[in-house]
mmCIF file of C-alpha atoms in Angstrom:
data_model
loop_
_atom_site.group_PDB
_atom_site.id
_atom_site.type_symbol
_atom_site.label_atom_id
_atom_site.label_comp_id
_atom_site.label_asym_id
_atom_site.label_seq_id
_atom_site.Cartn_x
_atom_site.Cartn_y
_atom_site.Cartn_z
ATOM 1 C CA GLY A 1 -19.705 30.561 18.119
ATOM 2 C CA ILE A 2 -16.391 30.351 20.013
ATOM 3 C CA GLY A 3 -13.882 31.810 17.969
ATOM 4 C CA VAL A 4 -13.607 30.108 14.895
ATOM 5 C CA TYR A 5 -15.607 27.035 16.250
ATOM 6 C CA ARG A 6 -19.398 26.862 15.913
ATOM 7 C CA LEU A 7 -21.732 25.103 18.125
ATOM 8 C CA ARG A 8 -25.183 23.763 17.162
ATOM 9 C CA TYR A 9 -27.810 22.188 19.948
ATOM 10 C CA HIS A 10 -30.236 19.792 18.203
ATOM 11 C CA ARG A 11 -33.290 18.272 19.899
ATOM 12 C CA ARG A 12 -34.302 14.802 18.756
ATOM 13 C CA ALA A 13 -36.580 12.239 19.414
ATOM 14 C CA GLN A 14 -35.365 8.774 20.572
ATOM 15 C CA ASP A 15 -35.676 7.310 17.009
ATOM 16 C CA GLU A 16 -34.115 10.256 15.541
ATOM 17 C CA THR A 17 -30.808 9.782 17.977
ATOM 18 C CA ALA A 18 -30.650 6.167 17.079
ATOM 19 C CA GLU A 19 -30.645 6.979 13.613
ATOM 20 C CA ALA A 20 -28.075 9.433 13.746
ATOM 21 C CA ASP A 21 -25.988 7.255 15.752
ATOM 22 C CA ALA A 22 -26.331 4.396 13.046
ATOM 23 C CA MET A 23 -25.123 6.755 10.372
ATOM 24 C CA GLU A 24 -22.212 7.964 12.660
ATOM 25 C CA GLN A 25 -21.084 4.337 12.855
ATOM 26 C CA GLU A 26 -21.368 3.670 9.421
ATOM 27 C CA TRP A 27 -19.245 6.869 8.825
ATOM 28 C CA ARG A 28 -16.650 5.283 11.034
ATOM 29 C CA GLU A 29 -16.609 2.112 9.474
ATOM 30 C CA ALA A 30 -16.304 3.564 6.048
ATOM 31 C CA SER A 31 -13.021 5.753 7.082
ATOM 32 C CA GLN A 32 -11.690 2.496 8.747
ATOM 33 C CA TYR A 33 -12.292 0.630 5.413
ATOM 34 C CA VAL A 34 -10.388 3.354 3.465
ATOM 35 C CA ALA A 35 -7.565 3.689 6.135
ATOM 36 C CA SER A 36 -7.424 -0.221 5.825
ATOM 37 C CA ILE A 37 -6.563 -0.336 2.076
ATOM 38 C CA LEU A 38 -3.962 2.429 2.360
ATOM 39 C CA PRO A 39 -0.259 1.100 2.017
ATOM 40 C CA GLN A 40 2.079 0.300 4.808
ATOM 41 C CA PRO A 41 5.190 2.610 4.937
ATOM 42 C CA ILE A 42 8.433 1.137 3.672
ATOM 43 C CA ASP A 43 11.631 1.629 5.730
ATOM 44 C CA GLN A 44 13.803 -0.780 4.162
ATOM 45 C CA GLY A 45 14.941 -1.650 0.296
ATOM 46 C CA PRO A 46 15.654 -0.104 -2.412
ATOM 47 C CA VAL A 47 12.839 2.264 -2.221
ATOM 48 C CA ARG A 48 11.590 3.832 1.119
ATOM 49 C CA ALA A 49 8.218 5.276 1.288
ATOM 50 C CA ASN A 50 6.089 7.175 3.395
ATOM 51 C CA TRP A 51 2.852 9.431 3.511
ATOM 52 C CA PHE A 52 0.418 11.590 5.427
ATOM 53 C CA TYR A 53 -3.378 11.603 4.508
ATOM 54 C CA ARG A 54 -6.022 13.983 5.917
ATOM 55 C CA PRO A 55 -9.267 14.350 4.160
ATOM 56 C CA SER A 56 -11.295 17.556 3.983
ATOM 57 C CA THR A 57 -14.567 15.389 4.983
ATOM 58 C CA ARG A 58 -15.006 12.339 7.012
ATOM 59 C CA ILE A 59 -13.804 10.307 3.913
ATOM 60 C CA GLY A 60 -12.214 11.891 0.742
ATOM 61 C CA GLY A 61 -11.640 11.470 -3.160
ATOM 62 C CA ASP A 62 -7.881 10.641 -2.914
ATOM 63 C CA ALA A 63 -6.201 7.460 -3.148
ATOM 64 C CA PHE A 64 -2.663 6.206 -3.564
ATOM 65 C CA GLY A 65 -0.629 3.389 -3.513
ATOM 66 C CA TYR A 66 2.501 1.705 -4.353
ATOM 67 C CA GLN A 67 4.374 -2.013 -4.777
ATOM 68 C CA MET A 68 6.861 -4.230 -6.307
ATOM 69 C CA GLN A 69 5.318 -5.367 -9.579
ATOM 70 C CA ASP A 70 8.332 -7.876 -9.615
ATOM 71 C CA GLN A 71 11.714 -8.310 -8.547
ATOM 72 C CA ARG A 72 13.108 -5.043 -10.305
ATOM 73 C CA HIS A 73 10.000 -2.819 -10.918
ATOM 74 C CA PHE A 74 8.179 -0.767 -8.251
ATOM 75 C CA SER A 75 5.026 1.083 -9.101
ATOM 76 C CA LEU A 76 3.663 4.204 -7.472
ATOM 77 C CA PHE A 77 0.468 6.211 -8.086
ATOM 78 C CA LEU A 78 -1.704 9.008 -6.629
ATOM 79 C CA LEU A 79 -4.961 9.658 -7.926
ATOM 80 C CA ASP A 80 -7.892 12.335 -7.094
ATOM 81 C CA VAL A 81 -11.553 12.066 -7.952
ATOM 82 C CA SER A 82 -13.615 15.113 -8.831
ATOM 83 C CA GLY A 83 -16.061 16.187 -5.847
ATOM 84 C CA HIS A 84 -15.998 15.209 -2.043
ATOM 85 C CA GLY A 85 -17.860 12.838 -0.200
ATOM 86 C CA THR A 86 -19.179 9.148 -0.216
ATOM 87 C CA GLY A 87 -19.467 8.965 -4.031
ATOM 88 C CA ALA A 88 -16.018 10.330 -4.688
ATOM 89 C CA ALA A 89 -14.605 8.238 -1.860
ATOM 90 C CA MET A 90 -16.378 5.073 -3.409
ATOM 91 C CA HIS A 91 -14.835 5.513 -6.783
ATOM 92 C CA ALA A 92 -11.415 6.386 -5.693
ATOM 93 C CA ILE A 93 -11.497 3.155 -3.541
ATOM 94 C CA THR A 94 -12.449 1.289 -6.756
ATOM 95 C CA VAL A 95 -9.810 2.460 -8.846
ATOM 96 C CA ALA A 96 -7.237 1.891 -6.268
ATOM 97 C CA GLN A 97 -8.135 -1.588 -5.814
ATOM 98 C CA VAL A 98 -8.067 -2.066 -9.375
ATOM 99 C CA LEU A 99 -4.589 -0.978 -9.530
ATOM 100 C CA ARG A 100 -3.591 -2.647 -6.449
ATOM 101 C CA GLU A 101 -4.837 -5.895 -7.729
ATOM 102 C CA ARG A 102 -3.914 -5.468 -11.514
ATOM 103 C CA VAL A 103 -7.102 -6.373 -12.902
ATOM 104 C CA LEU A 104 -7.215 -4.493 -16.170
ATOM 105 C CA PRO A 105 -7.255 -7.015 -18.817
ATOM 106 C CA ASP A 106 -4.600 -7.244 -21.501
ATOM 107 C CA VAL A 107 -2.900 -4.227 -19.588
ATOM 108 C CA ASP A 108 1.156 -4.168 -18.880
ATOM 109 C CA PHE A 109 1.515 -2.726 -15.591
ATOM 110 C CA LEU A 110 4.857 -1.867 -16.297
ATOM 111 C CA ASP A 111 3.643 0.724 -18.943
ATOM 112 C CA PRO A 112 2.065 3.807 -17.520
ATOM 113 C CA ALA A 113 0.461 4.737 -21.162
ATOM 114 C CA ALA A 114 -1.136 1.271 -20.698
ATOM 115 C CA VAL A 115 -2.349 1.597 -17.371
ATOM 116 C CA ILE A 116 -4.020 5.221 -17.675
ATOM 117 C CA GLY A 117 -5.438 3.875 -21.105
ATOM 118 C CA GLY A 118 -7.192 1.004 -19.428
ATOM 119 C CA LEU A 119 -8.321 3.063 -16.880
ATOM 120 C CA ASN A 120 -9.561 5.697 -19.290
ATOM 121 C CA ALA A 121 -11.669 2.613 -21.037
ATOM 122 C CA ARG A 122 -12.961 1.145 -17.814
ATOM 123 C CA PHE A 123 -13.919 4.404 -16.089
ATOM 124 C CA GLN A 124 -15.501 6.477 -18.494
ATOM 125 C CA MET A 125 -17.495 9.326 -16.731
ATOM 126 C CA HIS A 126 -20.844 8.791 -18.446
ATOM 127 C CA ARG A 127 -20.954 5.305 -16.911
ATOM 128 C CA ASN A 128 -19.837 6.312 -13.503
ATOM 129 C CA ASN A 129 -22.177 9.038 -12.527
ATOM 130 C CA ASP A 130 -20.358 11.769 -13.930
ATOM 131 C CA LEU A 131 -17.083 11.132 -11.959
ATOM 132 C CA PHE A 132 -13.773 11.508 -13.536
ATOM 133 C CA PHE A 133 -10.274 11.656 -11.947
ATOM 134 C CA THR A 134 -6.702 12.897 -12.326
ATOM 135 C CA ILE A 135 -3.743 10.532 -11.751
ATOM 136 C CA TRP A 136 -0.022 10.051 -11.617
ATOM 137 C CA TYR A 137 1.395 6.647 -12.273
ATOM 138 C CA GLY A 138 5.110 5.744 -12.369
ATOM 139 C CA VAL A 139 7.177 2.649 -12.629
ATOM 140 C CA TYR A 140 10.820 2.469 -11.217
ATOM 141 C CA ASP A 141 13.355 0.270 -12.607
ATOM 142 C CA ILE A 142 15.546 -0.751 -9.423
ATOM 143 C CA VAL A 143 18.405 -2.126 -11.781
ATOM 144 C CA ASP A 144 18.522 0.617 -14.371
ATOM 145 C CA ARG A 145 17.503 3.285 -11.954
ATOM 146 C CA VAL A 146 15.003 4.692 -14.468
ATOM 147 C CA LEU A 147 11.449 6.078 -13.474
ATOM 148 C CA ILE A 148 8.766 5.811 -16.217
ATOM 149 C CA PHE A 149 5.742 8.011 -15.642
ATOM 150 C CA ALA A 150 2.511 9.653 -16.841
ATOM 151 C CA ALA A 151 0.259 12.082 -15.434
ATOM 152 C CA ALA A 152 -3.295 12.646 -16.755
ATOM 153 C CA GLY A 153 -4.630 15.847 -15.715
ATOM 154 C CA HIS A 154 -2.388 15.756 -12.748
ATOM 155 C CA HIS A 155 0.189 18.112 -11.616
ATOM 156 C CA ALA A 156 3.879 17.207 -11.568
ATOM 157 C CA ALA A 157 5.450 15.031 -9.152
ATOM 158 C CA TYR A 158 9.035 16.588 -8.008
ATOM 159 C CA LEU A 159 12.508 15.015 -7.787
ATOM 160 C CA LEU A 160 15.144 16.325 -5.400
ATOM 161 C CA PRO A 161 18.750 15.177 -5.341
ATOM 162 C CA ALA A 162 20.289 13.485 -2.353
ATOM 163 C CA ASP A 163 21.751 16.918 -1.200
ATOM 164 C CA ASN A 164 18.858 19.139 -1.919
ATOM 165 C CA ALA A 165 21.397 21.567 -3.653
ATOM 166 C CA SER A 166 19.725 21.333 -7.255
ATOM 167 C CA TRP A 167 16.822 23.951 -7.246
ATOM 168 C CA PRO A 168 14.086 24.291 -8.575
ATOM 169 C CA ALA A 169 13.229 20.696 -8.153
ATOM 170 C CA LEU A 170 12.814 18.655 -11.269
ATOM 171 C CA ALA A 171 8.912 18.628 -12.129
ATOM 172 C CA LEU A 172 7.996 15.241 -13.647
ATOM 173 C CA ASN A 173 4.921 15.916 -15.804
ATOM 174 C CA THR A 174 3.126 14.823 -18.885
ATOM 175 C CA GLN A 175 0.422 16.435 -20.506
ATOM 176 C CA ASN A 176 -2.725 14.181 -20.669
ATOM 177 C CA PRO A 177 -6.506 14.533 -20.562
ATOM 178 C CA ILE A 178 -8.308 13.654 -17.257
ATOM 179 C CA VAL A 179 -9.207 10.207 -17.087
ATOM 180 C CA GLY A 180 -12.864 9.279 -18.066
ATOM 181 C CA MET A 181 -13.634 12.428 -20.369
ATOM 182 C CA LEU A 182 -12.385 11.392 -23.907
ATOM 183 C CA PRO A 183 -13.097 7.950 -25.385
ATOM 184 C CA ASP A 184 -9.706 6.711 -26.517
ATOM 185 C CA PRO A 185 -6.830 9.396 -26.131
ATOM 186 C CA ALA A 186 -3.271 8.843 -26.865
ATOM 187 C CA ILE A 187 -1.141 9.006 -23.627
ATOM 188 C CA ALA A 188 2.220 10.392 -23.571
ATOM 189 C CA THR A 189 4.893 9.085 -21.125
ATOM 190 C CA ALA A 190 8.368 10.263 -20.276
ATOM 191 C CA GLU A 191 11.258 9.176 -18.084
ATOM 192 C CA VAL A 192 13.943 10.037 -15.962
ATOM 193 C CA GLU A 193 17.142 8.584 -14.543
ATOM 194 C CA VAL A 194 17.000 8.607 -10.586
ATOM 195 C CA PRO A 195 20.221 9.238 -8.851
ATOM 196 C CA PRO A 196 21.083 7.343 -5.424
ATOM 197 C CA GLY A 197 19.504 9.260 -2.513
ATOM 198 C CA SER A 198 17.125 11.013 -4.656
ATOM 199 C CA THR A 199 13.656 11.796 -3.052
ATOM 200 C CA LEU A 200 10.409 11.967 -4.869
ATOM 201 C CA HIS A 201 7.634 14.089 -3.656
ATOM 202 C CA LEU A 202 4.029 13.121 -4.875
ATOM 203 C CA PHE A 203 0.965 14.975 -3.502
ATOM 204 C CA SER A 204 -2.678 15.998 -4.362
ATOM 205 C CA ASP A 205 -3.756 19.224 -5.278
ATOM 206 C CA GLY A 206 -5.227 19.435 -1.923
ATOM 207 C CA VAL A 207 -1.396 20.422 -0.897
ATOM 208 C CA PHE A 208 -1.263 23.720 -2.570
ATOM 209 C CA GLU A 209 -5.007 25.042 -3.414
ATOM 210 C CA VAL A 210 -5.164 26.354 0.290
ATOM 211 C CA ILE A 211 -6.506 29.893 1.343
ATOM 212 C CA ASP A 212 -3.861 31.382 3.966
ATOM 213 C CA ARG A 213 -4.547 33.439 7.114
ATOM 214 C CA GLU A 214 -4.916 36.636 4.959
ATOM 215 C CA GLY A 215 -7.607 35.257 2.759
ATOM 216 C CA ARG A 216 -4.922 34.615 -0.216
ATOM 217 C CA GLN A 217 -5.189 31.732 -2.490
ATOM 218 C CA LEU A 218 -1.758 29.832 -2.537
ATOM 219 C CA GLY A 219 -0.390 27.848 -5.349
ATOM 220 C CA LEU A 220 2.545 25.568 -6.376
ATOM 221 C CA ASP A 221 4.853 28.485 -6.092
ATOM 222 C CA ASP A 222 4.109 28.804 -2.601
ATOM 223 C CA ILE A 223 4.575 25.355 -1.741
ATOM 224 C CA LEU A 224 7.439 23.948 -3.883
ATOM 225 C CA PRO A 225 10.006 26.074 -1.764
ATOM 226 C CA MET A 226 9.060 24.065 1.224
ATOM 227 C CA LEU A 227 10.098 20.693 0.046
ATOM 228 C CA PRO A 228 14.004 20.885 0.750
ATOM 229 C CA SER A 229 13.048 22.098 4.236
ATOM 230 C CA ILE A 230 10.707 19.023 5.044
ATOM 231 C CA THR A 231 13.451 16.323 3.465
ATOM 232 C CA ASN A 232 15.918 14.676 5.500
ATOM 233 C CA SER A 233 19.159 15.544 3.565
ATOM 234 C CA VAL A 234 21.619 13.715 5.896
ATOM 235 C CA GLY A 235 22.772 10.434 4.436
ATOM 236 C CA SER A 236 20.178 8.334 2.758
ATOM 237 C CA VAL A 237 17.775 7.835 5.742
ATOM 238 C CA MET A 238 14.058 9.265 5.311
ATOM 239 C CA ALA A 239 12.596 10.708 8.454
ATOM 240 C CA PRO A 240 9.201 9.007 9.329
ATOM 241 C CA ASP A 241 7.426 12.294 9.550
ATOM 242 C CA GLU A 242 8.623 13.668 6.246
ATOM 243 C CA PRO A 243 5.124 13.890 4.572
ATOM 244 C CA LYS A 244 3.634 15.328 7.769
ATOM 245 C CA ARG A 245 6.335 17.870 8.208
ATOM 246 C CA LEU A 246 4.826 19.488 5.188
ATOM 247 C CA TYR A 247 1.212 19.309 6.346
ATOM 248 C CA ASP A 248 2.249 20.940 9.478
ATOM 249 C CA ARG A 249 3.850 23.695 7.465
ATOM 250 C CA ILE A 250 0.752 24.420 5.193
ATOM 251 C CA ARG A 251 -1.569 24.007 8.435
ATOM 252 C CA ALA A 252 0.298 26.758 9.934
ATOM 253 C CA ILE A 253 0.008 29.195 7.438
ATOM 254 C CA ALA A 254 -3.630 28.240 6.350
ATOM 255 C CA ARG A 255 -6.808 30.020 7.585
ATOM 256 C CA PRO A 256 -8.326 27.979 10.621
ATOM 257 C CA GLY A 257 -10.680 25.157 10.204
ATOM 258 C CA HIS A 258 -10.507 22.195 7.697
ATOM 259 C CA LEU A 259 -8.553 22.683 4.340
ATOM 260 C CA ASP A 260 -10.429 22.889 1.534
ATOM 261 C CA ASP A 261 -9.643 19.774 -0.382
ATOM 262 C CA ASP A 262 -8.119 16.382 0.580
ATOM 263 C CA PHE A 263 -4.419 16.651 1.627
ATOM 264 C CA SER A 264 -2.222 13.343 0.481
ATOM 265 C CA ALA A 265 1.501 13.739 0.379
ATOM 266 C CA LEU A 266 3.776 10.950 -0.536
ATOM 267 C CA VAL A 267 7.604 10.671 -0.266
ATOM 268 C CA PHE A 268 9.797 8.181 -1.568
ATOM 269 C CA ARG A 269 13.515 7.738 -1.347
ATOM 270 C CA PHE A 270 15.617 6.181 -3.716
ATOM 271 C CA GLN A 271 18.589 4.236 -2.297
#
């Protein structure tokens, strides 16, 4: 061992080395595929968006996306599948693709309750290797400046005003069960008016379920005060590194080594 790093020496036969190399190549291809389906940042238009993603293993169980549904509606989501590794990653990718391609039958993708209900019907855990997931899904009306949203087992997203003056941030949350656990739950939604220049922070629980250098388990109360400091409050321009600023702040106080869970942080600026 060297500090926090562990070194391990292996002796392998040639065929074992070839097998390990092939497995390593498959991991790289899987990671590249996950990266290829993540959305591109948006630096123009009525909604600006950027993100930072760092899985806790080779590939993670978080997935997220955003897109214009039509000329006036912008949808955004973040989901977190139970567990880690290949199975969780494949499940997360499948759900994300369903949302991106809008292939849930008879579902209005402008209605968060209908979307989560449709996902729940399609991805029951007993049919999917006992995997379930949490999700935050929202639809922003660019004309009326209203964001309709629903969270299923997921913690809140947080809305900050343009000047970061109002604190604490407005928590956007609803109480709904985790997706895949119940056969046909009622899904509650909520809505909020979005002032010009507001910033929405949407992130996975890997952002705040962190062990610090003293061995203390952090929580939301430790992370939320960081949001104003990583948000660019000068005008309406969003700095391209805002999501990574949050990661850097948390990485600085976390214990050495990989974070315990996938880190996904999205930032949206509403013009």
